[in-house]
Amino acid sequence: LLLLLLLLLLLAREREYRYEPIYLVAMASSGSVKAVVGRALRETGAALKQASGAEIITRHRPVMMFNGVKPFKTNDTFVAPSASIIGDVTNWDESSVWYGAVVRADSGHPVTIGFSSNVQDRAVINTLPASVDTLKSGFPPVCHVGHYVSVGAGSVLLSCRVEDLADIGEKCTIMEGAIVETHTILEPGTVVPAYARIPSGQRWGGNPAKFVSDLTDQEKADIQAKAEMIHLQASEHLVEYLPIGNTYVQLEDLEQEGAKATQG
């Protein structure tokens, strides 16, 4: 039976990858043989589970309660299975948090992600520690992301305020107390210092951020169009997870419903 499983595994791999012959040395150590056999059995078992239609649920928890506060999200909010939303986070309708992104509100200060806004891959949104009650500007150290805002991949936002209709480029950094007003574009790699203000209707870039140009009417309209396009992409990803039409479901949720699930 073991030899049959190994043969099936090798045949399956040969179809997808370039076949490389495996030579077994007669004097090979027992440890190396066990490693090869163990890997073959694991991969064969996973292939059989997939072929049988069993649902394999990841141990990672995309949405995590912290100190009794659970993140809020709607049915059409897309949270990628490898993303992390922790604590006092509010996700408005049609918002999306993409693969590898982290949204942390575990210090007692809330985070809000607005309607049809998106936090793209590997971006991080966080707040100042609990020891900071008030910013130097007099406002609470919350992090607010408005409606139709695109937060580019790899960006970092810390206790700042981004108003509606803003396009944050990839790998931007917005420090505490900074304000990005409506209809603004930050070029990739822009660093907005603490307590700085980006005026409405302008494009800024550089480190530290400097004025680049005023936005045209078309550029302003493209900000909302980009957010809506990313929402459509998120809708396509959303239906790939269980159950259809909802975000990635945790193992305990399936067990409560009496469904059979395997933790992978």
mmCIF file of N, CA and C in Angstrom, residues 120 151-155 168-172 186-190:
data_model
loop_
_atom_site.group_PDB
_atom_site.id
_atom_site.type_symbol
_atom_site.label_atom_id
_atom_site.label_comp_id
_atom_site.label_asym_id
_atom_site.label_seq_id
_atom_site.Cartn_x
_atom_site.Cartn_y
_atom_site.Cartn_z
ATOM 1 N N GLN A 120 -4.304 47.026 1.658
ATOM 2 C CA GLN A 120 -3.724 46.064 0.735
ATOM 3 C C GLN A 120 -2.627 45.228 1.395
ATOM 4 N N VAL A 151 -5.252 51.979 0.827
ATOM 5 C CA VAL A 151 -3.986 51.964 1.559
ATOM 6 C C VAL A 151 -3.075 50.972 0.848
ATOM 7 N N GLY A 152 -2.033 51.468 0.224
ATOM 8 C CA GLY A 152 -1.179 50.655 -0.626
ATOM 9 C C GLY A 152 -0.428 49.571 0.119
ATOM 10 N N ALA A 153 0.031 48.577 -0.624
ATOM 11 C CA ALA A 153 0.749 47.440 -0.058
ATOM 12 C C ALA A 153 1.997 47.900 0.684
ATOM 13 N N GLY A 154 2.197 47.349 1.876
ATOM 14 C CA GLY A 154 3.391 47.651 2.653
ATOM 15 C C GLY A 154 3.377 48.969 3.371
ATOM 16 N N SER A 155 2.270 49.683 3.349
ATOM 17 C CA SER A 155 2.193 50.975 4.041
ATOM 18 C C SER A 155 2.001 50.776 5.537
ATOM 19 N N ILE A 168 -3.429 56.197 -0.881
ATOM 20 C CA ILE A 168 -2.136 56.076 -0.215
ATOM 21 C C ILE A 168 -1.299 55.082 -1.001
ATOM 22 N N GLY A 169 -0.193 55.521 -1.565
ATOM 23 C CA GLY A 169 0.634 54.657 -2.398
ATOM 24 C C GLY A 169 1.322 53.559 -1.614
ATOM 25 N N GLU A 170 1.991 52.684 -2.332
ATOM 26 C CA GLU A 170 2.685 51.566 -1.698
ATOM 27 C C GLU A 170 3.829 52.054 -0.815
ATOM 28 N N LYS A 171 4.004 51.376 0.321
ATOM 29 C CA LYS A 171 5.108 51.606 1.260
ATOM 30 C C LYS A 171 5.166 53.042 1.757
ATOM 31 N N CYS A 172 4.000 53.624 1.963
ATOM 32 C CA CYS A 172 3.938 54.940 2.594
ATOM 33 C C CYS A 172 3.929 54.789 4.109
ATOM 34 N N LEU A 186 -0.949 60.202 -2.199
ATOM 35 C CA LEU A 186 0.427 60.110 -1.732
ATOM 36 C C LEU A 186 1.178 59.160 -2.647
ATOM 37 N N GLU A 187 2.274 59.629 -3.211
ATOM 38 C CA GLU A 187 3.058 58.786 -4.094
ATOM 39 C C GLU A 187 3.726 57.664 -3.306
ATOM 40 N N PRO A 188 4.056 56.555 -3.960
ATOM 41 C CA PRO A 188 4.685 55.431 -3.247
ATOM 42 C C PRO A 188 5.938 55.862 -2.495
ATOM 43 N N GLY A 189 6.076 55.352 -1.262
ATOM 44 C CA GLY A 189 7.238 55.651 -0.435
ATOM 45 C C GLY A 189 7.175 56.963 0.309
ATOM 46 N N THR A 190 6.051 57.648 0.258
ATOM 47 C CA THR A 190 5.925 58.932 0.938
ATOM 48 C C THR A 190 5.921 58.748 2.453
#
